[in-house]
Backbone as ProteinMPNN parsed JSONL, in Angstrom:
{"seq_chain_A": "QVQLVESGGGLVQAGGSLRLSCAASGRTFSNDGMGWFRQAPGKEREFVAAITWTGGSTYYADSVKGRFTISRDNAKNTVYLQMNSLKYEDTAVYYCNRRPTRTGSSWSGGDYWGQGTQVTVSS", "coords_chain_A": {"N_chain_A": [[39.123, -61.147, -6.989], [35.985, -59.71, -6.45], [34.148, -57.299, -4.723], [30.934, -56.171, -3.958], [29.109, -53.645, -2.555], [26.111, -52.606, -1.377], [24.194, -49.698, -0.537], [21.954, -47.305, 1.008], [19.309, -48.04, 1.07], [16.013, -48.187, 2.635], [13.149, -47.06, 4.542], [10.383, -45.587, 3.03], [7.785, -43.323, 2.126], [5.076, -43.876, -0.162], [5.46, -42.379, -3.335], [7.715, -41.057, -2.667], [11.37, -40.703, -2.705], [14.473, -42.456, -3.188], [18.002, -43.007, -3.188], [20.076, -45.456, -4.263], [23.298, -46.859, -3.736], [26.144, -48.547, -5.046], [29.106, -49.776, -4.223], [32.112, -50.807, -5.597], [34.817, -52.976, -4.992], [38.14, -54.389, -4.853], [38.904, -54.708, -7.447], [39.143, -52.551, -10.271], [36.137, -51.459, -11.878], [35.65, -50.332, -14.245], [35.493, -51.277, -16.816], [33.319, -52.87, -16.928], [29.943, -53.793, -17.504], [27.139, -52.926, -15.463], [24.494, -53.707, -13.162], [21.191, -53.54, -11.676], [19.115, -55.543, -9.691], [16.102, -56.875, -8.229], [14.347, -58.38, -5.476], [11.321, -59.335, -4.322], [9.392, -60.359, -1.435], [8.569, -63.766, -1.602], [8.743, -63.829, -4.328], [10.458, -64.202, -7.506], [13.834, -63.175, -8.224], [14.234, -60.17, -10.034], [15.05, -58.287, -12.976], [16.035, -54.871, -12.906], [17.503, -52.523, -13.788], [20.187, -51.585, -16.03], [23.538, -50.673, -17.003], [25.942, -49.7, -19.401], [29.559, -50.086, -19.622], [30.703, -47.65, -20.26], [28.749, -45.981, -19.557], [27.183, -44.989, -21.473], [24.919, -46.202, -22.456], [21.772, -47.175, -21.241], [19.412, -49.342, -19.612], [16.133, -50.421, -18.821], [13.68, -52.034, -16.767], [10.277, -52.362, -17.729], [8.541, -51.722, -15.691], [9.766, -49.808, -14.137], [10.595, -47.815, -15.75], [11.07, -44.442, -16.557], [10.797, -43.66, -13.956], [12.963, -44.559, -12.447], [16.523, -44.113, -12.435], [19.587, -45.158, -13.624], [23.044, -44.803, -13.013], [26.6, -44.127, -13.19], [29.825, -43.743, -11.656], [32.856, -44.0, -12.621], [35.313, -43.236, -11.63], [34.959, -43.379, -8.956], [34.321, -45.977, -8.623], [31.628, -46.736, -8.424], [28.172, -47.405, -8.709], [24.907, -46.138, -9.243], [21.436, -45.984, -8.275], [18.849, -44.067, -8.819], [15.768, -43.585, -7.462], [12.618, -42.562, -8.025], [9.26, -41.365, -7.383], [8.243, -43.56, -5.926], [6.585, -46.696, -5.505], [4.318, -48.856, -3.731], [4.667, -51.435, -4.674], [7.32, -51.473, -5.361], [8.706, -52.318, -3.236], [11.254, -54.295, -1.994], [14.23, -56.354, -1.795], [17.12, -54.945, -2.99], [19.617, -55.636, -5.332], [22.954, -55.265, -6.349], [24.792, -55.923, -9.313], [27.371, -57.43, -11.256], [28.254, -57.346, -14.646], [25.703, -58.058, -15.968], [23.688, -59.906, -18.293], [22.037, -59.829, -21.457], [19.453, -61.508, -23.104], [17.631, -61.445, -25.8], [14.787, -59.917, -24.749], [15.165, -60.403, -22.135], [16.92, -60.333, -19.024], [19.796, -61.515, -17.293], [21.574, -62.229, -14.278], [25.029, -61.413, -13.698], [28.41, -62.33, -12.791], [29.063, -61.503, -10.137], [27.507, -60.583, -7.089], [26.04, -58.163, -4.887], [25.295, -57.884, -1.338], [22.78, -57.009, -0.958], [20.213, -54.535, -0.37], [17.593, -53.366, 1.615], [14.559, -52.055, 0.487], [11.736, -50.414, 1.436], [8.506, -49.485, 0.793], [5.963, -47.601, 1.967], [2.448, -47.615, 1.828]], "CA_chain_A": [[37.892, -61.138, -6.207], [35.24, -58.458, -6.509], [33.12, -57.114, -3.692], [29.942, -55.144, -4.244], [28.429, -53.295, -1.308], [25.015, -51.679, -1.605], [23.741, -48.86, 0.568], [20.956, -46.318, 0.633], [17.944, -48.508, 1.228], [15.322, -47.703, 3.819], [11.686, -46.961, 4.524], [9.948, -44.336, 2.411], [6.369, -43.308, 1.769], [4.768, -43.898, -1.586], [5.679, -41.088, -3.948], [9.008, -40.546, -2.257], [12.568, -41.038, -3.481], [15.664, -42.985, -2.555], [19.115, -43.272, -4.093], [20.922, -46.575, -3.878], [24.675, -46.85, -4.213], [26.842, -49.83, -5.041], [30.537, -49.54, -4.286], [32.873, -51.988, -5.991], [36.206, -53.013, -4.537], [38.863, -55.588, -5.239], [39.466, -54.379, -8.743], [38.342, -51.503, -10.882], [35.04, -52.028, -12.65], [35.346, -49.359, -15.294], [35.244, -51.961, -18.078], [32.223, -53.819, -16.731], [28.558, -53.396, -17.381], [26.617, -53.138, -14.121], [23.041, -53.73, -13.142], [20.433, -53.687, -10.423], [18.013, -56.478, -9.669], [15.394, -56.826, -6.964], [13.567, -59.563, -5.13], [10.273, -59.108, -3.335], [9.069, -61.589, -0.701], [7.772, -64.747, -2.311], [8.873, -63.682, -5.775], [11.792, -64.416, -8.05], [14.622, -61.977, -8.462], [13.93, -59.618, -11.345], [15.88, -57.21, -13.501], [15.546, -53.504, -12.72], [18.187, -51.58, -14.674], [21.578, -51.903, -16.356], [24.282, -49.587, -17.625], [27.177, -50.155, -20.014], [30.736, -49.654, -18.871], [30.949, -46.228, -20.522], [27.61, -45.198, -19.106], [26.529, -44.411, -22.631], [23.627, -46.84, -22.7], [21.073, -47.663, -20.047], [18.287, -50.212, -19.895], [15.229, -50.452, -17.672], [12.46, -52.82, -16.795], [9.123, -51.52, -18.037], [7.87, -51.331, -14.451], [10.452, -48.687, -13.486], [10.974, -46.843, -16.762], [10.534, -43.113, -16.316], [10.859, -43.348, -12.525], [14.297, -44.899, -11.943], [17.657, -43.749, -13.281], [20.854, -45.779, -13.263], [24.208, -44.018, -13.432], [27.834, -44.651, -12.607], [30.99, -42.886, -11.541], [33.957, -44.956, -12.685], [36.4, -42.76, -10.787], [34.639, -43.799, -7.579], [33.929, -47.387, -8.648], [30.301, -46.753, -7.82], [26.996, -47.309, -9.563], [23.792, -45.592, -8.487], [20.071, -46.149, -8.761], [17.957, -43.039, -8.307], [14.405, -44.098, -7.533], [11.624, -41.519, -7.761], [7.847, -41.77, -7.475], [8.23, -44.951, -5.481], [5.293, -47.322, -5.294], [4.334, -49.957, -2.773], [5.168, -52.628, -5.346], [8.771, -51.401, -5.486], [9.275, -52.897, -2.029], [12.062, -55.473, -2.318], [15.665, -56.25, -1.572], [17.762, -54.545, -4.235], [20.944, -56.194, -5.449], [23.872, -54.794, -7.382], [25.319, -57.07, -10.045], [28.377, -57.132, -12.273], [28.16, -57.998, -15.953], [24.439, -58.691, -16.343], [23.63, -60.213, -19.716], [20.7, -59.762, -22.038], [19.085, -62.43, -24.177], [16.36, -60.916, -26.257], [14.298, -58.891, -23.833], [15.368, -60.894, -20.768], [18.223, -60.079, -18.418], [20.263, -62.45, -16.272], [22.662, -61.705, -13.479], [26.396, -61.798, -14.021], [29.204, -63.175, -11.913], [29.162, -61.068, -8.746], [26.345, -59.933, -6.493], [26.168, -57.582, -3.568], [24.51, -58.56, -0.298], [21.428, -56.494, -1.045], [19.749, -53.494, 0.54], [16.133, -53.42, 1.681], [13.758, -50.869, 0.205], [10.357, -50.625, 1.849], [7.659, -48.353, 0.453], [4.691, -47.689, 2.673], [1.347, -47.077, 1.014]], "C_chain_A": [[37.273, -59.744, -6.255], [34.245, -58.428, -5.363], [32.221, -55.959, -4.086], [29.16, -54.885, -2.966], [27.374, -52.239, -1.598], [24.729, -50.87, -0.337], [22.645, -47.941, 0.063], [19.515, -46.773, 0.746], [17.317, -47.947, 2.485], [13.824, -47.726, 3.628], [11.283, -45.596, 3.983], [8.462, -44.439, 2.103], [6.206, -43.369, 0.26], [4.851, -42.485, -2.155], [7.026, -40.474, -3.629], [10.147, -41.049, -3.127], [13.64, -41.645, -2.587], [16.749, -43.089, -3.62], [19.961, -44.393, -3.514], [22.307, -46.4, -4.47], [25.246, -48.257, -4.143], [28.324, -49.537, -5.248], [31.264, -50.838, -4.584], [34.294, -51.884, -5.477], [36.834, -54.321, -4.974], [39.51, -55.461, -6.598], [38.618, -53.262, -9.322], [37.268, -52.129, -11.743], [34.711, -51.18, -13.865], [35.085, -50.014, -16.635], [34.045, -52.904, -18.017], [30.868, -53.138, -16.797], [28.068, -53.721, -15.973], [25.09, -53.096, -14.151], [22.474, -53.79, -11.743], [19.301, -54.684, -10.657], [17.292, -56.315, -8.33], [14.599, -58.102, -6.746], [12.601, -59.216, -4.014], [9.956, -60.421, -2.619], [8.171, -62.509, -1.516], [7.869, -64.688, -3.82], [10.301, -63.961, -6.215], [12.515, -63.081, -8.21], [14.365, -61.493, -9.878], [14.863, -58.467, -11.689], [15.216, -55.863, -13.257], [16.169, -52.556, -13.745], [19.609, -52.048, -14.917], [22.21, -50.721, -17.061], [25.566, -50.157, -18.204], [28.381, -49.559, -19.302], [31.074, -48.189, -19.108], [29.87, -45.359, -19.904], [26.791, -44.638, -20.259], [25.165, -45.0, -22.945], [23.054, -47.361, -21.392], [19.836, -48.447, -20.472], [17.435, -50.334, -18.626], [14.11, -51.466, -17.872], [11.287, -51.876, -17.043], [8.489, -50.961, -16.766], [8.513, -50.118, -13.774], [10.829, -47.583, -14.464], [10.282, -45.505, -16.501], [10.559, -42.699, -14.852], [12.25, -43.577, -11.939], [15.359, -44.467, -12.954], [18.914, -44.421, -12.754], [21.989, -44.92, -13.803], [25.445, -44.611, -12.775], [28.893, -43.572, -12.581], [32.193, -43.82, -11.496], [35.151, -44.518, -11.842], [36.207, -43.187, -9.334], [34.26, -45.272, -7.503], [32.541, -47.587, -8.056], [29.225, -46.64, -8.892], [25.815, -46.926, -8.685], [22.457, -45.997, -9.109], [19.21, -45.098, -8.068], [16.52, -43.503, -8.529], [13.441, -42.989, -7.104], [10.22, -42.088, -7.902], [7.668, -43.221, -7.056], [6.818, -45.423, -5.189], [5.43, -48.473, -4.299], [4.966, -51.194, -3.393], [6.66, -52.58, -5.65], [9.467, -51.981, -4.254], [9.982, -54.207, -2.35], [13.462, -55.286, -1.746], [16.302, -55.974, -2.924], [19.216, -54.999, -4.228], [21.71, -55.553, -6.595], [24.519, -56.011, -8.033], [26.319, -56.622, -11.1], [28.147, -57.979, -13.514], [26.826, -58.715, -16.176], [24.415, -58.904, -17.855], [22.184, -60.212, -20.187], [20.552, -60.792, -23.14], [17.696, -62.034, -24.641], [15.928, -59.788, -25.353], [14.504, -59.277, -22.372], [16.788, -60.636, -20.304], [18.517, -61.126, -17.359], [21.422, -61.822, -15.526], [24.013, -62.23, -13.913], [27.08, -62.489, -12.861], [29.278, -62.749, -10.453], [27.913, -60.309, -8.327], [26.735, -59.259, -5.185], [25.272, -58.327, -2.588], [23.061, -58.1, -0.28], [21.132, -55.414, -0.02], [18.225, -53.433, 0.463], [15.523, -52.051, 1.374], [12.307, -51.202, 0.55], [9.563, -49.357, 1.579], [6.313, -48.548, 1.131], [3.607, -47.007, 1.843], [0.52, -46.07, 1.799]], "O_chain_A": [[37.964, -58.735, -6.117], [33.581, -59.424, -5.076], [32.693, -54.9, -4.498], [28.614, -55.812, -2.367], [27.691, -51.122, -2.009], [24.993, -51.317, 0.78], [22.428, -47.81, -1.141], [18.594, -45.982, 0.542], [17.988, -47.315, 3.301], [13.302, -48.325, 2.688], [11.79, -44.568, 4.434], [7.948, -45.529, 1.849], [7.091, -42.962, -0.494], [4.38, -41.524, -1.546], [7.432, -39.488, -4.245], [9.937, -41.721, -4.136], [13.699, -41.377, -1.387], [16.455, -43.239, -4.806], [20.493, -44.282, -2.409], [22.468, -45.861, -5.565], [24.87, -49.053, -3.282], [28.737, -49.103, -6.323], [31.059, -51.846, -3.909], [34.902, -50.815, -5.524], [36.145, -55.243, -5.411], [40.557, -56.055, -6.854], [37.482, -53.06, -8.893], [37.464, -53.217, -12.285], [33.63, -51.295, -14.444], [34.51, -49.379, -17.52], [33.794, -53.652, -18.961], [30.661, -52.064, -16.233], [28.531, -54.682, -15.36], [24.486, -52.519, -15.056], [23.177, -54.052, -10.768], [18.628, -54.661, -11.688], [17.817, -55.689, -7.409], [14.232, -58.803, -7.689], [13.004, -58.853, -2.909], [10.232, -61.493, -3.159], [7.146, -62.085, -2.051], [7.161, -65.412, -4.519], [11.23, -63.956, -5.407], [11.9, -62.02, -8.315], [14.287, -62.291, -10.812], [15.387, -57.776, -10.815], [14.0, -55.723, -13.383], [15.457, -51.87, -14.478], [20.172, -52.805, -14.126], [21.523, -49.879, -17.638], [26.212, -50.999, -17.58], [28.249, -48.648, -18.484], [31.671, -47.549, -18.243], [30.047, -44.152, -19.743], [25.825, -43.905, -20.05], [24.35, -44.371, -23.621], [23.768, -47.913, -20.554], [19.291, -48.236, -21.555], [17.956, -50.348, -17.51], [13.66, -51.716, -18.991], [11.31, -50.723, -16.612], [7.96, -49.849, -16.77], [7.886, -49.471, -12.934], [11.325, -46.533, -14.056], [9.077, -45.446, -16.258], [10.365, -41.525, -14.534], [12.664, -42.859, -11.029], [15.123, -44.457, -14.162], [19.265, -44.274, -11.584], [21.908, -44.381, -14.907], [25.348, -45.485, -11.914], [28.869, -42.624, -13.366], [32.512, -44.369, -10.441], [35.923, -45.362, -11.387], [37.171, -43.337, -8.584], [33.912, -45.764, -6.429], [32.319, -48.512, -7.274], [29.355, -45.879, -9.85], [25.73, -47.336, -7.527], [22.367, -46.307, -10.297], [18.884, -45.222, -6.888], [16.116, -43.778, -9.659], [13.461, -42.544, -5.957], [10.025, -43.161, -8.473], [7.023, -44.007, -7.749], [5.974, -44.672, -4.699], [6.524, -48.988, -4.066], [5.709, -51.919, -2.73], [7.212, -53.559, -6.152], [10.69, -52.116, -4.241], [9.38, -55.122, -2.913], [13.825, -54.207, -1.278], [16.049, -56.69, -3.893], [19.949, -54.782, -3.263], [21.165, -55.333, -7.677], [24.764, -57.017, -7.368], [26.149, -55.588, -11.747], [27.88, -59.178, -13.428], [26.829, -59.89, -16.544], [25.053, -58.162, -18.602], [21.255, -60.539, -19.448], [21.421, -60.928, -24.002], [16.706, -62.267, -23.947], [16.646, -58.798, -25.211], [14.067, -58.56, -21.472], [17.737, -60.709, -21.085], [17.63, -61.568, -16.63], [22.156, -60.995, -16.067], [24.131, -63.342, -14.429], [26.435, -63.15, -12.047], [29.54, -63.594, -9.597], [27.346, -59.52, -9.083], [27.631, -59.712, -4.473], [24.581, -59.277, -2.957], [22.212, -58.734, 0.347], [21.724, -55.382, 1.059], [17.646, -53.448, -0.623], [15.927, -51.032, 1.934], [11.731, -52.151, 0.018], [9.905, -48.284, 2.076], [5.618, -49.537, 0.896], [3.832, -45.959, 1.238], [-0.446, -45.519, 1.27]]}, "name": "protein", "num_of_chains": 1, "seq": "QVQLVESGGGLVQAGGSLRLSCAASGRTFSNDGMGWFRQAPGKEREFVAAITWTGGSTYYADSVKGRFTISRDNAKNTVYLQMNSLKYEDTAVYYCNRRPTRTGSSWSGGDYWGQGTQVTVSS"}
C-alpha cells in the first residue's frame, strides 16, 4: 500500500509563488516516476508535470512550462512542485500521482493518488 500526502497549497496573489510537496509512505518510491495533476472547478483533471525516477527527465504541460518546476528527493520520499508567476487560471486542487503514463502527447494518472491540496490564486 502506498500513501501520498500533499501539502503546501494555499491562497496567493497573482504573480506569487508556492511550493507543493508530496510525501510518499508505505514503501520507497525511488524507482517510480511521479507526477502532478490538477482539477479546477467544473473541469476535468489535467496533467501538470512529471519526473522520472532518477529525476533526470521532466515533463510539463504547455500551460505551466517555464513557470513550474518539478523535482524530487528520493532520500526523503518526496516530490515537489515549485510554482512561480502564478496566474488566476492556475487555481485548482493539485494532486500527486505515482507512475503517470504518457501516450503520445497525453498523460494519464497512474495507480495511486494523493488527497489533493487546494491552490487559489487571486487576481
